[in-house]
Short mmCIF file of C-alpha atoms (C1' of nucleotides) in Angstrom, two decimals:
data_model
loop_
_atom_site.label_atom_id
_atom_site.label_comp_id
_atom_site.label_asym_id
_atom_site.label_seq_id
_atom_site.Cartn_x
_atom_site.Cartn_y
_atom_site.Cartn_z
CA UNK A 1 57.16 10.69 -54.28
CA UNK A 2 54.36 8.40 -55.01
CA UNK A 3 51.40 8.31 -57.98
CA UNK A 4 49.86 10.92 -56.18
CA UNK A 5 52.51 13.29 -56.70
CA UNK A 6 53.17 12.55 -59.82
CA UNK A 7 49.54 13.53 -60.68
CA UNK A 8 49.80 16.64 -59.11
CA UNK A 9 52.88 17.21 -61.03
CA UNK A 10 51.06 16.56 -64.28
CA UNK A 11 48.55 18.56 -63.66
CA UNK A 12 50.50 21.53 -62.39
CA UNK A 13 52.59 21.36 -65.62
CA UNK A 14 49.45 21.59 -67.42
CA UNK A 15 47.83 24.10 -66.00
CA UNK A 16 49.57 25.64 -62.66
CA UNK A 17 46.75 28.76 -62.04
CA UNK A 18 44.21 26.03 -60.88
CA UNK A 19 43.16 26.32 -57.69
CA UNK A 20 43.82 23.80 -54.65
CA UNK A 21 40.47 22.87 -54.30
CA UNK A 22 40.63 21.72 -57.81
CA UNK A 23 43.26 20.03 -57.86
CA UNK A 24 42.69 18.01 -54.52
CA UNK A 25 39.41 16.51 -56.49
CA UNK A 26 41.38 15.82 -59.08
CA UNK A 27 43.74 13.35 -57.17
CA UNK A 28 40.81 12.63 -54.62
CA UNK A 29 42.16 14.54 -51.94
CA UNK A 30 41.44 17.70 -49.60
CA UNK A 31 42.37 20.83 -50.42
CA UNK A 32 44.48 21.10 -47.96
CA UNK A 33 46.03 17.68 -48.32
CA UNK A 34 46.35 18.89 -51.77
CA UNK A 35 48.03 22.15 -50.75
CA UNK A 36 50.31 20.37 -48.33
CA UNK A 37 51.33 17.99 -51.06
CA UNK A 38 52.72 20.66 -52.99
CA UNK A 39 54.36 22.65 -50.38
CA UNK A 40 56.29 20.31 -49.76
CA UNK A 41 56.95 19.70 -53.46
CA UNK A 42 58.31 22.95 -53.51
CA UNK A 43 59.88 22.60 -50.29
CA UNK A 44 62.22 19.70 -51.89
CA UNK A 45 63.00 21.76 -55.10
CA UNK A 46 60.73 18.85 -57.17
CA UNK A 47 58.42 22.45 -58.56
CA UNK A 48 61.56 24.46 -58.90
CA UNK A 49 59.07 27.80 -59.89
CA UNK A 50 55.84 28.32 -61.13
CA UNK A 51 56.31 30.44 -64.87
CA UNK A 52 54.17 31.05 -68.04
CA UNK A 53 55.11 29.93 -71.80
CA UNK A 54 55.55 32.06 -73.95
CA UNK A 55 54.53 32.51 -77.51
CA UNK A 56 57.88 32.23 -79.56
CA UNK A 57 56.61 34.35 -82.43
CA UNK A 58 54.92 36.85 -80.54
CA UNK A 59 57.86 37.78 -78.42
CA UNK A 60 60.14 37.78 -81.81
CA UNK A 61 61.89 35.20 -81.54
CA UNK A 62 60.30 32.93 -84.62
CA UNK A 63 63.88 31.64 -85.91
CA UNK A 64 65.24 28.68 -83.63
CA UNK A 65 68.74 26.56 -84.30
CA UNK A 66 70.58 24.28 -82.66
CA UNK A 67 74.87 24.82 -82.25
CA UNK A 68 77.32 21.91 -82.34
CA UNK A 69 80.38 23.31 -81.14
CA UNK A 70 83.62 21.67 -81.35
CA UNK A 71 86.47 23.21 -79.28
CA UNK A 72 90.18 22.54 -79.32
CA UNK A 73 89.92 22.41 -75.14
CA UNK A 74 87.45 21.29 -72.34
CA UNK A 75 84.36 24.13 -72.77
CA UNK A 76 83.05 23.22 -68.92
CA UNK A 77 84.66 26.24 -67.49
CA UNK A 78 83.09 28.85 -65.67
CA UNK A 79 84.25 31.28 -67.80
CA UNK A 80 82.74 29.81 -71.03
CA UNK A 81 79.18 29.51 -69.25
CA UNK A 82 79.44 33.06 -68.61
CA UNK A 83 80.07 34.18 -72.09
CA UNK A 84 77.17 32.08 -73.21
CA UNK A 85 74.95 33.34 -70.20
CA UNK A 86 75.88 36.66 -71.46
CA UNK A 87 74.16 36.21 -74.64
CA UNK A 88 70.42 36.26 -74.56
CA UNK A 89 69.61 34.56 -77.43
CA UNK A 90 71.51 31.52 -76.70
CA UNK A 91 68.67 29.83 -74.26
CA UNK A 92 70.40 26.33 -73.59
CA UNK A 93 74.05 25.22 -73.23
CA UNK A 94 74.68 21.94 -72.43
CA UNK A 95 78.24 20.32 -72.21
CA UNK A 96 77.94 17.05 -74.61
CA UNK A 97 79.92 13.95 -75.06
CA UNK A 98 81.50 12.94 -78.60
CA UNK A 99 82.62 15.07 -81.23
CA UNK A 100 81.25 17.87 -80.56
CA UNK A 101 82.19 20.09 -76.87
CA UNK A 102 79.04 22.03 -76.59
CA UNK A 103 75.67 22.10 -77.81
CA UNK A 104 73.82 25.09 -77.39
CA UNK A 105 69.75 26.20 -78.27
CA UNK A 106 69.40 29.49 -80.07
CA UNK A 107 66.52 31.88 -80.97
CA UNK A 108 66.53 34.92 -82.66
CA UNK A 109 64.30 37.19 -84.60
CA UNK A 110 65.97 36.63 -88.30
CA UNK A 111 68.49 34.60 -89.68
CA UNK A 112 70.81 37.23 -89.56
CA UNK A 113 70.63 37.73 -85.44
CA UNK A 114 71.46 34.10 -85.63
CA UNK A 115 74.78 35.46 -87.79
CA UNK A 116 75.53 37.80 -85.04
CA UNK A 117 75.50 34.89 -82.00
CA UNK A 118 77.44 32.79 -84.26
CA UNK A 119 80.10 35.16 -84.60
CA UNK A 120 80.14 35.65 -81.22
CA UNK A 121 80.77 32.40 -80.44
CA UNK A 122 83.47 31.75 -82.44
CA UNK A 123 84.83 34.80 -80.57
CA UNK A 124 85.52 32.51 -77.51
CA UNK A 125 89.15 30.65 -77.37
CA UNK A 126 89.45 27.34 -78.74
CA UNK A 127 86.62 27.43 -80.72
CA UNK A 128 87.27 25.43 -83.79
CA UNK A 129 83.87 24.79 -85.83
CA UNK A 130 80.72 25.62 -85.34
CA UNK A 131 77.94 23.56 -86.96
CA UNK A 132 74.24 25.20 -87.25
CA UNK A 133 71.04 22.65 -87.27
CA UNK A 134 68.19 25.17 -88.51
CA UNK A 135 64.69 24.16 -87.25
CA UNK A 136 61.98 24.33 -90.25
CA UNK A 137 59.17 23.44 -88.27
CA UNK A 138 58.89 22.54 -84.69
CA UNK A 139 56.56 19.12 -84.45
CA UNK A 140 56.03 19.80 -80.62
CA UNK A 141 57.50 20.80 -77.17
CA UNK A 142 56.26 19.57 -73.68
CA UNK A 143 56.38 18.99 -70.54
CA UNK A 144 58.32 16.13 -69.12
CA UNK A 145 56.33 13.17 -67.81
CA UNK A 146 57.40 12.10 -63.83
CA UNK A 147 58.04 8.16 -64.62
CA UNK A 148 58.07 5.71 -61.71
CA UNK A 149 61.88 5.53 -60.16
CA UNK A 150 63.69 3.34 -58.10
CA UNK A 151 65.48 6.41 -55.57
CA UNK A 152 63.41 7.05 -52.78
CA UNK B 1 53.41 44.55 -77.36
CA UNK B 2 55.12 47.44 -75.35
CA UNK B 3 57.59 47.79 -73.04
CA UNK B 4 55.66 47.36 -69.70
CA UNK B 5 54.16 44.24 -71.89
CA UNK B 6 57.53 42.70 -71.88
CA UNK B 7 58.40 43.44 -68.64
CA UNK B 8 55.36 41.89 -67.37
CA UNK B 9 56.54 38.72 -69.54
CA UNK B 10 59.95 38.71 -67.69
CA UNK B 11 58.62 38.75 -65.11
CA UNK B 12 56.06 36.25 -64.85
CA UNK B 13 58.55 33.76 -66.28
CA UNK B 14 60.51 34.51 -63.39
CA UNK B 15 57.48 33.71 -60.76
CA UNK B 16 53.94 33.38 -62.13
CA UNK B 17 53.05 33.10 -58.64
CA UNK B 18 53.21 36.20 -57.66
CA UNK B 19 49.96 38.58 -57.04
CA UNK B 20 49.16 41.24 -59.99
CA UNK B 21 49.42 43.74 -57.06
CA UNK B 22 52.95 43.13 -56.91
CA UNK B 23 53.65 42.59 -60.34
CA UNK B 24 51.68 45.98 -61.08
CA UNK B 25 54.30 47.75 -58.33
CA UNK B 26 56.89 46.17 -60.75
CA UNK B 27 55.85 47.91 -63.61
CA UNK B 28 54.34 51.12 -62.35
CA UNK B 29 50.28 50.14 -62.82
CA UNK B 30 47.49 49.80 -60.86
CA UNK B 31 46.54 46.16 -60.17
CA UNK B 32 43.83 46.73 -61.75
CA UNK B 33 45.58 47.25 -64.80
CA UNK B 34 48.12 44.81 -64.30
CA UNK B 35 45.83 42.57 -64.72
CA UNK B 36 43.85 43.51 -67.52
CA UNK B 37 47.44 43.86 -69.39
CA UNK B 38 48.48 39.96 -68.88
CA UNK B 39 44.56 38.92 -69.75
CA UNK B 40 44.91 40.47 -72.51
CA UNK B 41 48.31 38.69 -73.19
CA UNK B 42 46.60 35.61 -72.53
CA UNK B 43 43.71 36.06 -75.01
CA UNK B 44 46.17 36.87 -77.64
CA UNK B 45 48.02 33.95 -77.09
CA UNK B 46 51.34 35.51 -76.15
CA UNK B 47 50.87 33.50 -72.46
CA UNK B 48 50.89 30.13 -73.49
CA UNK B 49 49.48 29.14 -70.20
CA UNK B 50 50.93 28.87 -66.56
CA UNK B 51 53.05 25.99 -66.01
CA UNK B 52 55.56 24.68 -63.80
CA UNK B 53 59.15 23.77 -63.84
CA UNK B 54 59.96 20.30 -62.47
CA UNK B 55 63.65 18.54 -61.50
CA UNK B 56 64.43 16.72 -64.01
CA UNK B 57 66.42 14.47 -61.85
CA UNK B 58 63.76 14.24 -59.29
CA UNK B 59 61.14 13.20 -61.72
CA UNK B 60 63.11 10.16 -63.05
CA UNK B 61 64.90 11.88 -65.82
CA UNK B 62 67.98 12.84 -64.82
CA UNK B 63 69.62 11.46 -68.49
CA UNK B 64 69.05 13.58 -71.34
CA UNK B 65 70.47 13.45 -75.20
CA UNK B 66 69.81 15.31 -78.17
CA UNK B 67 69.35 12.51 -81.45
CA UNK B 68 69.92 13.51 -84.92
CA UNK B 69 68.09 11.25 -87.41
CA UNK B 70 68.56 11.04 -90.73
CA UNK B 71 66.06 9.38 -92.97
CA UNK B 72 65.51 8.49 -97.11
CA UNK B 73 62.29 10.40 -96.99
CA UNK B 74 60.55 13.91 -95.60
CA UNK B 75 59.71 12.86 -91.81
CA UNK B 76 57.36 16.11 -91.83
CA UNK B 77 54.37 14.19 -92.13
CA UNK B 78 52.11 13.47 -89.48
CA UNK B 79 52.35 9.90 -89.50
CA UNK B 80 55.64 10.98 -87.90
CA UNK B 81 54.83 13.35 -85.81
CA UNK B 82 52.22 10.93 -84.22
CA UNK B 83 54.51 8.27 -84.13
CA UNK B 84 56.63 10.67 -81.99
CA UNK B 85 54.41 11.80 -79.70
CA UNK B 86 53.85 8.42 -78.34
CA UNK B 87 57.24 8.58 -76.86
CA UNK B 88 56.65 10.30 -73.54
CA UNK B 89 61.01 10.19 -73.38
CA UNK B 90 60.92 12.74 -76.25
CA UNK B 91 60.35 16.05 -75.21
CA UNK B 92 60.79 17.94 -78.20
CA UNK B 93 60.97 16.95 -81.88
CA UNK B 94 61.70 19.84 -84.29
CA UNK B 95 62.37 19.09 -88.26
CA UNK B 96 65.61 20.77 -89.24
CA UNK B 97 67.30 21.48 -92.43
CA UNK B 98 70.87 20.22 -93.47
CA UNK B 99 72.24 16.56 -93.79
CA UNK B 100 69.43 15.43 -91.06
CA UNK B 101 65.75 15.58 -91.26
CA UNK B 102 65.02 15.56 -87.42
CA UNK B 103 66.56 16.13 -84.71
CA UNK B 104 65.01 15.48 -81.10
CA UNK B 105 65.54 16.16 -77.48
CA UNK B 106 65.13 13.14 -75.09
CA UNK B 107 65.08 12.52 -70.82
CA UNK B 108 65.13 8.67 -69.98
CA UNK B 109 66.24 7.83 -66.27
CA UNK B 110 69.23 5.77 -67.68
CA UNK B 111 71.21 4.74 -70.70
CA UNK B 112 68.90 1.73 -70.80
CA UNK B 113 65.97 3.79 -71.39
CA UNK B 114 67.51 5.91 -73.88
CA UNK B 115 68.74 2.54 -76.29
CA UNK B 116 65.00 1.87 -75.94
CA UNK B 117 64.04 4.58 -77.14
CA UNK B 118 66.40 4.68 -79.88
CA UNK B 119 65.31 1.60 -81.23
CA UNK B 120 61.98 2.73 -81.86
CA UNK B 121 62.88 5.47 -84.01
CA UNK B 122 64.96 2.79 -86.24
CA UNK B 123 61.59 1.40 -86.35
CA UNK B 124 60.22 4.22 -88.11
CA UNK B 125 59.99 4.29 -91.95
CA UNK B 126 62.59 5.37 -94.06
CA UNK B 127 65.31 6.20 -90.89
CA UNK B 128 68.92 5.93 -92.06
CA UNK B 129 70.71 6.52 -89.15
CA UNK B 130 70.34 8.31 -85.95
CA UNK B 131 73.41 9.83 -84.31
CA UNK B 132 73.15 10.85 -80.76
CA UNK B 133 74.65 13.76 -78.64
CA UNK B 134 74.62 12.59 -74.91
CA UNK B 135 74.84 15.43 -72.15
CA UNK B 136 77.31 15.33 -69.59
CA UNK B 137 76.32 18.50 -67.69
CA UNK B 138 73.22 21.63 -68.89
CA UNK B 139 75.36 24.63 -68.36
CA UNK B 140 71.62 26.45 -68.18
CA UNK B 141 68.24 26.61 -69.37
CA UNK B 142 66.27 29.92 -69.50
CA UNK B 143 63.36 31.32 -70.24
CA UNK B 144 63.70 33.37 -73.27
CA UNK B 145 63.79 37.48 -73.46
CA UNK B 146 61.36 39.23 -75.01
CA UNK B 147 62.82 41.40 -78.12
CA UNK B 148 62.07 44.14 -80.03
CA UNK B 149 60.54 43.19 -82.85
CA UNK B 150 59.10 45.45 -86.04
CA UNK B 151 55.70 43.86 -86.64
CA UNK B 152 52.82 44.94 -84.84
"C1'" DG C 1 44.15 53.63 -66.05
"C1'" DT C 2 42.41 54.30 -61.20
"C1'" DT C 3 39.87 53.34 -57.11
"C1'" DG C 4 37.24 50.72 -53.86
"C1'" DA C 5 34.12 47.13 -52.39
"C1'" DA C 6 32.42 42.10 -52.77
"C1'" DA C 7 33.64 37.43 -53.69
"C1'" DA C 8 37.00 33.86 -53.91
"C1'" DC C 9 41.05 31.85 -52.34
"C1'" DA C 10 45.17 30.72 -49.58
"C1'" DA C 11 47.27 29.63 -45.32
"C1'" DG C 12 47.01 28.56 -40.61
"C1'" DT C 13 44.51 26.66 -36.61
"C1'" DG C 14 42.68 22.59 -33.83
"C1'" DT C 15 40.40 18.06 -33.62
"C1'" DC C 16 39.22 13.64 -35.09
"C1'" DC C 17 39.95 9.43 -37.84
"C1'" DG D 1 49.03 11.08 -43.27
"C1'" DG D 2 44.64 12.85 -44.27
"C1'" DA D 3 39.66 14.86 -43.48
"C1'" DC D 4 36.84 18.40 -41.73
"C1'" DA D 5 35.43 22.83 -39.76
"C1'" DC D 6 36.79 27.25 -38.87
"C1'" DT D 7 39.38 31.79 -39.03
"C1'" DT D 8 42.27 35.40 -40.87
"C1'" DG D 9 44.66 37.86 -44.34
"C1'" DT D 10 45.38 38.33 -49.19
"C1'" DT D 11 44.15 38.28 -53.90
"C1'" DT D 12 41.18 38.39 -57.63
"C1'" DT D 13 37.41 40.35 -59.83
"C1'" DC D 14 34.23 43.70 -61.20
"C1'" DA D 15 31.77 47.51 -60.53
"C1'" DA D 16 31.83 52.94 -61.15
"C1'" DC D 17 34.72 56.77 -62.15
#
DNA sequence: GTTGAAAACAAGTGTCC
DNA sequence: GGACACTTGTTTTCAAC
């Protein structure tokens, strides 16, 4: 993982439908070279898939919240993340430390859909509260930045 | 916005990779067609673009936290916004309703990173406090499901 | 939407630096 | 590890229907 990869992993995240030949000018390399570097990328699970983003709006899903969960038991079970896989609006879960057990990313269509998944999750054991953060405007979302490391 | 639209969203955010021949076969269309369907998205703006998905730990950023901050004045300005942008740690930043004005997503490499971060939005105008959520473990992340939706 | 042909591209080869 | 030249199979693209 040097600068070069980096690059190509900026510029993939960017725009991931250019072609090799492209790209390899781009980093001052061969197209092959280019196409090698990436294989390999893939190879070692850096790329983990090549997808497209979707409009939020367009695909109704305009209403986004965040979900503090607080839980009278540890929520790291299998069993939770299957309840919460099982409901497609909920499209993160992460386990948190502090107050708070869980903290999951929601989007629905309306404010009431959001009702629905909250009810839902209150459905699962231990659940004590349930604290909604309601997103009025989203400044921005990107892509993460590869940042020099010590590993490897 | 039809059903073989949505479909062809699914699954291109499962592998936007794959030839319109194939995703065509998926769908029952020509590739022809296929394709003409997802430019189509494209020009509409549905498709974002084509990106990729990257290891976060790989990358460098194997820490991530959510920060709520609240602050004595509306942060929806774009003095803000700007302000936030030039941290390449925070991935998203999203203006929420309720007792805090912002709340943001962040990936730093280590705890170090993420105090360094922190300090810089104290440094911002009018920030009261700014109470962070640190994740232990991301049960999942997903792309999300096309719905239904009235309009259109 | 379909079909089919031309152009562009990807993926694999060997050789040299 | 990368450049360069070449080949083969696939994919995209763009006609005409």
């Amino acid at each position: 993982m040097d600068d070069i990869d980096r690059s190509l992993l900026t510029l993939l995240q960017a725009d991931a439908s250019q072609s090799y030949a492209t790209l390899g000018q781009s980093v001052g390399l061969s197209t092959g070279a280019a196409h090698e570097r990436v294989r390999k990328l893939r190879e070692r699970g850096v790329i983990r898939r090549t997808t497209i983003e979707v409009d939020h709006d367009a695909v109704g899903r305009g209403m986004l919240a965040f979900v503090l969960v607080e839980a009278s038991t540890w929520m790291g079970s299998d069993e939770t993340r299957d309840a919460l896989m099982a409901l497609p609006d909920v499209q993160e879960a992460h386990i948190v430390a502090g107050s708070a057990s869980l903290l999951l990313k929601i989007r629905t269509a309306t404010t009431e859909d959001l009702q629905v998944v909250l009810r839902r999750i209150y459905e699962l054991d231990q659940v004590l509260t349930a604290r909604s953060v309601v997103v009025l405007e989203t400044f921005f979302e990107r892509p993460l930045e590869p940042v020099q490391h010590s590993g490897s």
